mmCIF file of C-alpha atoms in Angstrom:
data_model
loop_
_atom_site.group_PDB
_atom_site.id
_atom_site.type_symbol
_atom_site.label_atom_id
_atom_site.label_comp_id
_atom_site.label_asym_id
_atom_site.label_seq_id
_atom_site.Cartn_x
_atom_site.Cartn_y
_atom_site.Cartn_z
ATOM 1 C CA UNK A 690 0.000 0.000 0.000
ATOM 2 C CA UNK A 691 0.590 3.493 -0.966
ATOM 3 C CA UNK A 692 2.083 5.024 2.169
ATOM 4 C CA UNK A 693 -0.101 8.122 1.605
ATOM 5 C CA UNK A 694 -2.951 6.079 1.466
ATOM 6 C CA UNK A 695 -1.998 4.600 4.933
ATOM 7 C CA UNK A 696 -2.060 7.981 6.034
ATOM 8 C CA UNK A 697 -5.347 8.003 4.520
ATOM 9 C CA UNK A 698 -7.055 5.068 5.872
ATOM 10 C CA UNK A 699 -5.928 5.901 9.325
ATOM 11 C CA UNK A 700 -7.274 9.107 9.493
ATOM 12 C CA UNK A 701 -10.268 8.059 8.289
ATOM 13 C CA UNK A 702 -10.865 4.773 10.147
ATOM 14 C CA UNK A 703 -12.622 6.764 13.143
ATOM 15 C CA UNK A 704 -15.268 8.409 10.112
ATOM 16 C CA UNK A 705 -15.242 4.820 8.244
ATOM 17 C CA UNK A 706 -16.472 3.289 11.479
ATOM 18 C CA UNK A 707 -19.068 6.005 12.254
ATOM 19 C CA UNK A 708 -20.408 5.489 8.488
ATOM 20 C CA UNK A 709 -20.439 1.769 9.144
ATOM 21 C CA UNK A 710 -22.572 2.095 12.220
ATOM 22 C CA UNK A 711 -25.150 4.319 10.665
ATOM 23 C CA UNK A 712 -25.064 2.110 7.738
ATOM 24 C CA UNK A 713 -26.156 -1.000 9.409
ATOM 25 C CA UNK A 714 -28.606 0.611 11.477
ATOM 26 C CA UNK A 715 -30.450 1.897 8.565
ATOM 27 C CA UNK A 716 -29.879 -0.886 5.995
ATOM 28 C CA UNK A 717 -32.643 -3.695 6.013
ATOM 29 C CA UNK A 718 -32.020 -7.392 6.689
ATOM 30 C CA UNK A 719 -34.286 -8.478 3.921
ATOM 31 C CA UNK A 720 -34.419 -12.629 2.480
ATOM 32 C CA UNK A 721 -33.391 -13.055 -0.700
ATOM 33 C CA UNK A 722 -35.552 -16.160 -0.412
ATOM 34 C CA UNK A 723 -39.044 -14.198 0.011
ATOM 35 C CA UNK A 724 -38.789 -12.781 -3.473
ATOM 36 C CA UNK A 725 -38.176 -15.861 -5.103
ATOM 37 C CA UNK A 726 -41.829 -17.835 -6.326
ATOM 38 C CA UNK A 727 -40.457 -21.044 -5.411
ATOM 39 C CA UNK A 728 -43.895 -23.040 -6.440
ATOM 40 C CA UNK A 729 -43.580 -21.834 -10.357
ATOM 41 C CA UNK A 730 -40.452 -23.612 -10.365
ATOM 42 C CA UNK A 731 -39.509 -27.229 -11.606
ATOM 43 C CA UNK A 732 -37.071 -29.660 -12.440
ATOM 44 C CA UNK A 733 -34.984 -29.974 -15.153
ATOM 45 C CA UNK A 734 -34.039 -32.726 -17.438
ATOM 46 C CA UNK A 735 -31.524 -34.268 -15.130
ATOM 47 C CA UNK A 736 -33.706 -34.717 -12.542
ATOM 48 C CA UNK A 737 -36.550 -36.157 -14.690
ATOM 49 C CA UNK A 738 -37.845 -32.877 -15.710
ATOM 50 C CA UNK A 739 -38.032 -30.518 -18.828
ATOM 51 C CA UNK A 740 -35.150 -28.397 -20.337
ATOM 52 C CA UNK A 741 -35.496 -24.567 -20.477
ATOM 53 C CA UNK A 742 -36.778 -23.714 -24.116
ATOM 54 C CA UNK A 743 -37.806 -20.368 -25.651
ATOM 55 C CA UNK A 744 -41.489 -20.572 -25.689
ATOM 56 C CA UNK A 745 -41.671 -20.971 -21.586
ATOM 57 C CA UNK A 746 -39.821 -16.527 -21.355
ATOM 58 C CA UNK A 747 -42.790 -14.892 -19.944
ATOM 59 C CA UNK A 748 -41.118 -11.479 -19.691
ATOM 60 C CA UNK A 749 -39.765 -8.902 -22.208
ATOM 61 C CA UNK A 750 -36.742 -8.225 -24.026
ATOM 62 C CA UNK A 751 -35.920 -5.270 -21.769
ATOM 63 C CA UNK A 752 -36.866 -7.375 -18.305
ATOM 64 C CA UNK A 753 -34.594 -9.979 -19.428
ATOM 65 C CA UNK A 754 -31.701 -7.518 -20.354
ATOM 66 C CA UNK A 755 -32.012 -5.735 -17.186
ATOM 67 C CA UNK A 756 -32.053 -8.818 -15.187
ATOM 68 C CA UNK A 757 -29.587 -10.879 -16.992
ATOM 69 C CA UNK A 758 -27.353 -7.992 -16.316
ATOM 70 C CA UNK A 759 -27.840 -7.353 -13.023
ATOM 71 C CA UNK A 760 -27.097 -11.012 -11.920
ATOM 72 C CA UNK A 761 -24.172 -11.071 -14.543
ATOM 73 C CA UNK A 762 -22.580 -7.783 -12.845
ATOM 74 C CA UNK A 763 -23.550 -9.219 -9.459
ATOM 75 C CA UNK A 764 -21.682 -12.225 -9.923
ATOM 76 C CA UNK A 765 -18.788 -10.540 -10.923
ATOM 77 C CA UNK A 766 -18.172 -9.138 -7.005
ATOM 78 C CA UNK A 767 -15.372 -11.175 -6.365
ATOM 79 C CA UNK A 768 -13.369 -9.081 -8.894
ATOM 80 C CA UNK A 769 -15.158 -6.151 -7.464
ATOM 81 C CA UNK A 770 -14.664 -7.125 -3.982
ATOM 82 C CA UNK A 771 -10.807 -8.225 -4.623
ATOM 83 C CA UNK A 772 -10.095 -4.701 -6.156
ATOM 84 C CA UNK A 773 -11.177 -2.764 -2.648
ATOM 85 C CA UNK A 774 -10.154 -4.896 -0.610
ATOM 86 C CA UNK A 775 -6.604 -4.999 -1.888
ATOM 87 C CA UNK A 776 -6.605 -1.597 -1.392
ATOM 88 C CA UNK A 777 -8.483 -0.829 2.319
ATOM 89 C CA UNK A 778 -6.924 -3.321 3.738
ATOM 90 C CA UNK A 779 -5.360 -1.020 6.487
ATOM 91 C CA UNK A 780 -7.361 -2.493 9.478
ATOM 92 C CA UNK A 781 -10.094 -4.355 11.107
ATOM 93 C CA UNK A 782 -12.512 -1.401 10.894
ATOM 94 C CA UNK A 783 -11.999 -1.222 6.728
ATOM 95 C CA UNK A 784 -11.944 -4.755 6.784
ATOM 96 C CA UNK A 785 -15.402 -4.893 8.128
ATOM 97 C CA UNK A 786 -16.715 -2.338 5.700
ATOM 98 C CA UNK A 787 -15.937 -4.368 2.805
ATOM 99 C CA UNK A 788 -17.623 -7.584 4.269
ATOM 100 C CA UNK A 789 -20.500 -6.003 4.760
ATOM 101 C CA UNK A 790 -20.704 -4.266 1.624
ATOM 102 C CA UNK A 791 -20.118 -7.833 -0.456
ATOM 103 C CA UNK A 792 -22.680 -9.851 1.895
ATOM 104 C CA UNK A 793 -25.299 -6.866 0.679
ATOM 105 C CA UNK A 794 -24.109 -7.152 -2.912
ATOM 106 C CA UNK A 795 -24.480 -11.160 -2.617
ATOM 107 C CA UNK A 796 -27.618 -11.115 -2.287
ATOM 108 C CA UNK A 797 -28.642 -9.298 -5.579
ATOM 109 C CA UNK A 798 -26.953 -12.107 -7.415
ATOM 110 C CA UNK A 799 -28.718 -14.832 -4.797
ATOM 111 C CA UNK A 800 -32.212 -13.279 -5.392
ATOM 112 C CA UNK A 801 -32.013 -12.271 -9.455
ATOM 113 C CA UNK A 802 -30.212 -15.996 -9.999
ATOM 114 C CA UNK A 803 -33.482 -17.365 -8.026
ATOM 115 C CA UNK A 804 -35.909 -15.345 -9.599
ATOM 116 C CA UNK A 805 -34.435 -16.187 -13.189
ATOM 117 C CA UNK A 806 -33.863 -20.029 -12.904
ATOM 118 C CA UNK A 807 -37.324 -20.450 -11.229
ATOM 119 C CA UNK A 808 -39.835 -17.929 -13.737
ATOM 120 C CA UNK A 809 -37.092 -20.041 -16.849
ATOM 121 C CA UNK A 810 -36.939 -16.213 -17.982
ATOM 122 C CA UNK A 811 -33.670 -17.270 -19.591
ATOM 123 C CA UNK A 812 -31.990 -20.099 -20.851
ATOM 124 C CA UNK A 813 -29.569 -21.411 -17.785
ATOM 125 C CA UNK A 814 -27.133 -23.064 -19.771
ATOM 126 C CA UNK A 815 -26.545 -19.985 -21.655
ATOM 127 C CA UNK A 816 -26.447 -18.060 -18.642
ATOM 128 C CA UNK A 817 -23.891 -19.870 -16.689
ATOM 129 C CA UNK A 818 -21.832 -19.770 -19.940
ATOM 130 C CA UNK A 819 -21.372 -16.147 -20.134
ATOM 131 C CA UNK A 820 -21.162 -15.822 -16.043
ATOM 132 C CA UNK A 821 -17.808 -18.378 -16.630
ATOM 133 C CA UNK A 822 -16.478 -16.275 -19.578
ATOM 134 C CA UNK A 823 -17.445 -13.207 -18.017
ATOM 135 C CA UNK A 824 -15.321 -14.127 -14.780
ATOM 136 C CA UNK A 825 -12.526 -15.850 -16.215
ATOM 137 C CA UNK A 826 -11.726 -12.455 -18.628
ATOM 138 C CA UNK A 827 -12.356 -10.333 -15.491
ATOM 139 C CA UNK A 828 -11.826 -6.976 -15.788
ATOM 140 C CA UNK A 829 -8.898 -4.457 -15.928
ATOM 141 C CA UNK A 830 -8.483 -1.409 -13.901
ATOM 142 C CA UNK A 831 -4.938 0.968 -13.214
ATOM 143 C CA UNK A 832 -3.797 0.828 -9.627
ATOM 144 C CA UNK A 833 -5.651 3.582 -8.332
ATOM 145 C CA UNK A 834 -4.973 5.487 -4.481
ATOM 146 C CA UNK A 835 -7.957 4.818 -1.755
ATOM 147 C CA UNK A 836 -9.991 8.036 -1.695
ATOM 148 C CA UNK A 837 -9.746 7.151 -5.853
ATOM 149 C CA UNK A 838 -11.249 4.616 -4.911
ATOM 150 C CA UNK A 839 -13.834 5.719 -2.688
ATOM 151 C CA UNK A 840 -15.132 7.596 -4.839
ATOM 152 C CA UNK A 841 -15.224 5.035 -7.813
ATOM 153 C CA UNK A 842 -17.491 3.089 -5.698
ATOM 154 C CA UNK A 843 -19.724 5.917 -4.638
ATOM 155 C CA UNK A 844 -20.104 6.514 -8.443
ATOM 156 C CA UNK A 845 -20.900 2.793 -8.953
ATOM 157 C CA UNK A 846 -23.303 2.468 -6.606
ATOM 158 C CA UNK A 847 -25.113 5.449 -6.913
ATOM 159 C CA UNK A 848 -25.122 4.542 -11.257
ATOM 160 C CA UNK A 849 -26.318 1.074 -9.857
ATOM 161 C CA UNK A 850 -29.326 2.491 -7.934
ATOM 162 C CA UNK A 851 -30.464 5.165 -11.242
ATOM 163 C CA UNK A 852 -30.393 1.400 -13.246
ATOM 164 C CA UNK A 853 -31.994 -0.561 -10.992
ATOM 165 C CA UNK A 854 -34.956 1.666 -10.363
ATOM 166 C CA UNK A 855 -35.119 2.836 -13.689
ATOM 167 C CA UNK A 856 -35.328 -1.328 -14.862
ATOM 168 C CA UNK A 857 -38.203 -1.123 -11.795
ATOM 169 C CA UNK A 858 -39.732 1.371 -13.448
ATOM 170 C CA UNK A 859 -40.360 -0.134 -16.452
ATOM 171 C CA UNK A 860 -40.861 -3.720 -15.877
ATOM 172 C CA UNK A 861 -44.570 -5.256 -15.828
ATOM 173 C CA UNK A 862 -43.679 -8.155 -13.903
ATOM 174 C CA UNK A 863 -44.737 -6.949 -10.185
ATOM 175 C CA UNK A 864 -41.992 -9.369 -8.671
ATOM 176 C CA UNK A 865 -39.323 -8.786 -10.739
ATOM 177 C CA UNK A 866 -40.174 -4.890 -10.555
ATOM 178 C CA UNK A 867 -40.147 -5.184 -6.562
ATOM 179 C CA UNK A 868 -36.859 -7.280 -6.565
ATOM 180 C CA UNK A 869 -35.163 -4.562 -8.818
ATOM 181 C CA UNK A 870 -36.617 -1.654 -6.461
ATOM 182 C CA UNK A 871 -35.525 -3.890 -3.590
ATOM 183 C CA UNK A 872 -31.733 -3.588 -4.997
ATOM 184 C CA UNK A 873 -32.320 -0.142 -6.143
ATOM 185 C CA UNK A 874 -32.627 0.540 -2.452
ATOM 186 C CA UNK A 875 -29.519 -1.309 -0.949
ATOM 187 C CA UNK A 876 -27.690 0.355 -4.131
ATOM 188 C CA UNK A 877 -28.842 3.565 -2.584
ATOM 189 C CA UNK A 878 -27.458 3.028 1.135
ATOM 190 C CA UNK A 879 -24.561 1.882 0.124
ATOM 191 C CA UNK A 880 -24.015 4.702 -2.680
ATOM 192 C CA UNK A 881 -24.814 6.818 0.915
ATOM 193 C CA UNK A 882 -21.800 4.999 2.504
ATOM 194 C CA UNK A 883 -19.038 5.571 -0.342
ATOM 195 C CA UNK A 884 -20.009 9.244 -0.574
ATOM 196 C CA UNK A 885 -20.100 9.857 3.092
ATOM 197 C CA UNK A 886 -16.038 8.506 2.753
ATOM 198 C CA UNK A 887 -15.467 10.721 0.641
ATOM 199 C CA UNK A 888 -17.155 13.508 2.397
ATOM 200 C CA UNK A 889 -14.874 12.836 5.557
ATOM 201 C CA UNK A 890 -11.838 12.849 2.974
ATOM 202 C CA UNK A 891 -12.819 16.305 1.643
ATOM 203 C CA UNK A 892 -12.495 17.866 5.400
ATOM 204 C CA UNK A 893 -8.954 16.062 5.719
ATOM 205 C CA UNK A 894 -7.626 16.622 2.260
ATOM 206 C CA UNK A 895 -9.865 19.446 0.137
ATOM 207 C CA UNK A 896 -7.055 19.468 -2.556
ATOM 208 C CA UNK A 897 -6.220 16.071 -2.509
ATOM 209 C CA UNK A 898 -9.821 14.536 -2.724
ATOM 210 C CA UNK A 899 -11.200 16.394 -5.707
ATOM 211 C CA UNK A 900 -7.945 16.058 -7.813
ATOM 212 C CA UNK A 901 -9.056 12.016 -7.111
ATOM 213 C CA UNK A 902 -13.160 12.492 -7.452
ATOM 214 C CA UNK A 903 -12.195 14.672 -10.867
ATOM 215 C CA UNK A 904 -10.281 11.325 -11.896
ATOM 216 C CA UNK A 905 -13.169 8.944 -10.913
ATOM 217 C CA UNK A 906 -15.288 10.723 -12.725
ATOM 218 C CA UNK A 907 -12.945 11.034 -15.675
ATOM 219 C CA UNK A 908 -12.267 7.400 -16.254
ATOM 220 C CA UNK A 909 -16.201 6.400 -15.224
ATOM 221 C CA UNK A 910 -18.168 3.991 -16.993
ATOM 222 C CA UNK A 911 -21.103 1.118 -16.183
ATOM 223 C CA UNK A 912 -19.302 -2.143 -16.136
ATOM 224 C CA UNK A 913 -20.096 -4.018 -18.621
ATOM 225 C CA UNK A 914 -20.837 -7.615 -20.015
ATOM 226 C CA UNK A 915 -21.015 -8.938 -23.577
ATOM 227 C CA UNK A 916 -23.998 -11.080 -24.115
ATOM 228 C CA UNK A 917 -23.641 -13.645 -26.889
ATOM 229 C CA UNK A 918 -25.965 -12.875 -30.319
ATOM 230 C CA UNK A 919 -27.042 -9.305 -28.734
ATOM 231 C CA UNK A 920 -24.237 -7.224 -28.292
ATOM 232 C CA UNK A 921 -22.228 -5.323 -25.392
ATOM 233 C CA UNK A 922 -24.515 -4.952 -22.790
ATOM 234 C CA UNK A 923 -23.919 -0.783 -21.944
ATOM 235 C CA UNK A 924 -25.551 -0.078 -25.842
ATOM 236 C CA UNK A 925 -27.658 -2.226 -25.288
ATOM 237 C CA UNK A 926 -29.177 -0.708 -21.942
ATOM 238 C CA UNK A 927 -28.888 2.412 -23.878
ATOM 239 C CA UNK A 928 -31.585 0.983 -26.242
ATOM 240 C CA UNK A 929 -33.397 0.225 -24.276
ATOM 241 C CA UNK A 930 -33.905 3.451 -22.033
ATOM 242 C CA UNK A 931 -32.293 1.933 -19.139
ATOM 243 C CA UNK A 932 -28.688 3.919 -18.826
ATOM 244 C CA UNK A 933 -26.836 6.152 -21.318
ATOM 245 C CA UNK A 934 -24.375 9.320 -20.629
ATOM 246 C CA UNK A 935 -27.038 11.727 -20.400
ATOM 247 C CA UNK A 936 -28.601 9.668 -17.423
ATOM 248 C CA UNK A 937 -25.213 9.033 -15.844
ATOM 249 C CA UNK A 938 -24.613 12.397 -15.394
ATOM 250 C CA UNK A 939 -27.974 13.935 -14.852
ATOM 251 C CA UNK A 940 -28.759 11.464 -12.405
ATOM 252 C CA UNK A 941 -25.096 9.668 -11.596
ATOM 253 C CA UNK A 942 -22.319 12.260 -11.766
ATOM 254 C CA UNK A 943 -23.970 15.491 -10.600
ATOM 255 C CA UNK A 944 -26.003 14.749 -7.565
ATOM 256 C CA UNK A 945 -22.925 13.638 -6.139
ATOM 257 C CA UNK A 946 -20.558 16.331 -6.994
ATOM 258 C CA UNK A 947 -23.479 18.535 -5.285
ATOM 259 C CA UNK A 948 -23.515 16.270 -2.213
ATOM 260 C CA UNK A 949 -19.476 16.867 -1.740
ATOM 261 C CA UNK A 950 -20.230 20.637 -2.503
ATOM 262 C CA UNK A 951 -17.239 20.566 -5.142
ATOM 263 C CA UNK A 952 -18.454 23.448 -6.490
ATOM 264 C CA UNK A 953 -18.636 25.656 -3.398
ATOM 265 C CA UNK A 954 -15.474 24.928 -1.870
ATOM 266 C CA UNK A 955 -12.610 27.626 -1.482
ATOM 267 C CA UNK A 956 -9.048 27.492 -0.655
ATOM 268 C CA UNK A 957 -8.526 25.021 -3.211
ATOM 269 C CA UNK A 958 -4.869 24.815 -4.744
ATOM 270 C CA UNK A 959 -3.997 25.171 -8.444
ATOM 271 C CA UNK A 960 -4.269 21.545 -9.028
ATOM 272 C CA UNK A 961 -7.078 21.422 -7.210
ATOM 273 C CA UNK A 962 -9.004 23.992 -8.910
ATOM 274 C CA UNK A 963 -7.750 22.630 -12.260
ATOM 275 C CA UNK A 964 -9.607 19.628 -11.184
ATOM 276 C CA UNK A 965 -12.863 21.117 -10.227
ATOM 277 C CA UNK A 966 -13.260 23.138 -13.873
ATOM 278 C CA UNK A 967 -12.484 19.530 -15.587
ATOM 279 C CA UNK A 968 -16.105 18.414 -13.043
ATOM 280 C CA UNK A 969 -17.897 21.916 -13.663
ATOM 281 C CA UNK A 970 -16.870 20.870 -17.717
ATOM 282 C CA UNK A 971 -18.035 17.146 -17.142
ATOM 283 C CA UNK A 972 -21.378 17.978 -16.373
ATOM 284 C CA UNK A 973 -21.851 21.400 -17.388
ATOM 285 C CA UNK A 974 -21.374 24.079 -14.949
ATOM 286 C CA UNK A 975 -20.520 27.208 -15.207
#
């Protein structure tokens, strides 16, 4: 680790253990199991049943893109997890904040995975095929500093919350809407928890923290998936109404630039204030 970022970590780990706290007191134990409508399900042809086929999809193109890529990015979190936890691990108090955050995450993957093999929205085989490929290639990011990284994840969460209530919105399945506006609302708390970091970062390092938050948001994107036969799965939400630029930062970037106050800060240093015109460019403030 960074020795800077040690310096960091520990003079955060007092803030990162208040934001923990308030986290789980808020945050709702829900089942993943409750959402899942266990008696439409049945076996399968190796236990005497009948294969998934086309005919048996119930839901629409968009419902199945939305949900196909929510498990898809879901059960991607060990490269998610691996990524913040190489970098926070500083102590048992960061330590515990990333548990908790990938037992939440978990169960988005538990309860869409559920919901999908169940309802046979999709074809399984195909499925686990891309979740394989799709964890085997992994995904590529440069080493980046902790507060960097904070504020990646506030980003992510907070773009994960806009697509999850968005696929809500628009679905008309009522349990598939309510499991996506379930998400949508852990997405939210935890969005809460990565921006609160940074918050706590801004009052110990103003210059420092927005010369990282302008490089989040420089190098931010939805991950993505490609899905076999369809395409890249961030056009394709794009398509589809569910997530494009404008939406990222109308709903993704700028609420949390104005959460941090970025633009109302003072005292800033050169680089610093370089870095706050490149945010006030990004989403078009004067």
């Amino acid at each position: 680790m960074d020795s800077s970022d040690h310096d960091v970590l520990t003079a955060l780990e007092s803030d990162a253990a208040r934001v923990l706290e308030a986290h789980i007191a808020v945050a709702d134990g829900w089942q993943p199991h409750e959402y899942v409508p266990w008696d439409a399900g049945r076996n399968f042809a190796f236990l005497g049943g009948e294969d998934w086929s086309p005919e048996q999809v119930s839901l629409s193109d968009v419902e199945v893109l939305a949900a196909t890529v929510g498990v898809l990015l879901a059960d991607n979190l060990p490269e998610y997890h691996r990524d913040l936890a190489f970098a926070l691990r500083a102590n048992d108090t960061w330590w515990k904040l990333i548990g908790r955050w990938t037992a939440e995450e978990n169960r988005h993957a538990i309860v869409l995975r559920n919901y999908l093999m169940t309802t046979r929205a999709v074809d399984p085989v195909e499925l686990e095929r891309i979740r394989v490929e799709h964890m085997t290639t992994g995904y590529r990011s440069p080493s980046l500093h902790a507060v960097h990284i904070l504020a990646k994840f506030a980003l992510d969460e907070q773009a994960a919350t806009v697509r999850h209530r968005r696929s809500a919105d628009v679905s008309e399945d009522a349990l598939l809407s309510a499991i996506f506006d379930r998400i949508a609302t852990d997405d939210a708390l935890q969005a809460e928890l990565f921006a609160a970091l940074v918050a706590a970062a801004l009052e110990h390092d103003a210059d420092g923290t927005v010369v990282a938050v302008a490089d989040a948001v420089d190098s931010f994107s939805l991950p993505s998936v490609d899905l076999p036969g369809r395409g890249n799965s961030t056009a394709l939400l794009a398509e589809a109404g569910l997530y494009d630029e404008a939406v990222q930062t109308e709903q993704v970037v700028r609420p949390l630039l104005e959460k941090w106050g970025i633009f109302d800060l003072d005292g800033l240093g050169d680089d610093a204030a370089a870095a706050r015109d490149r945010l006030r460019s990004a989403v078009g403030v004067s």
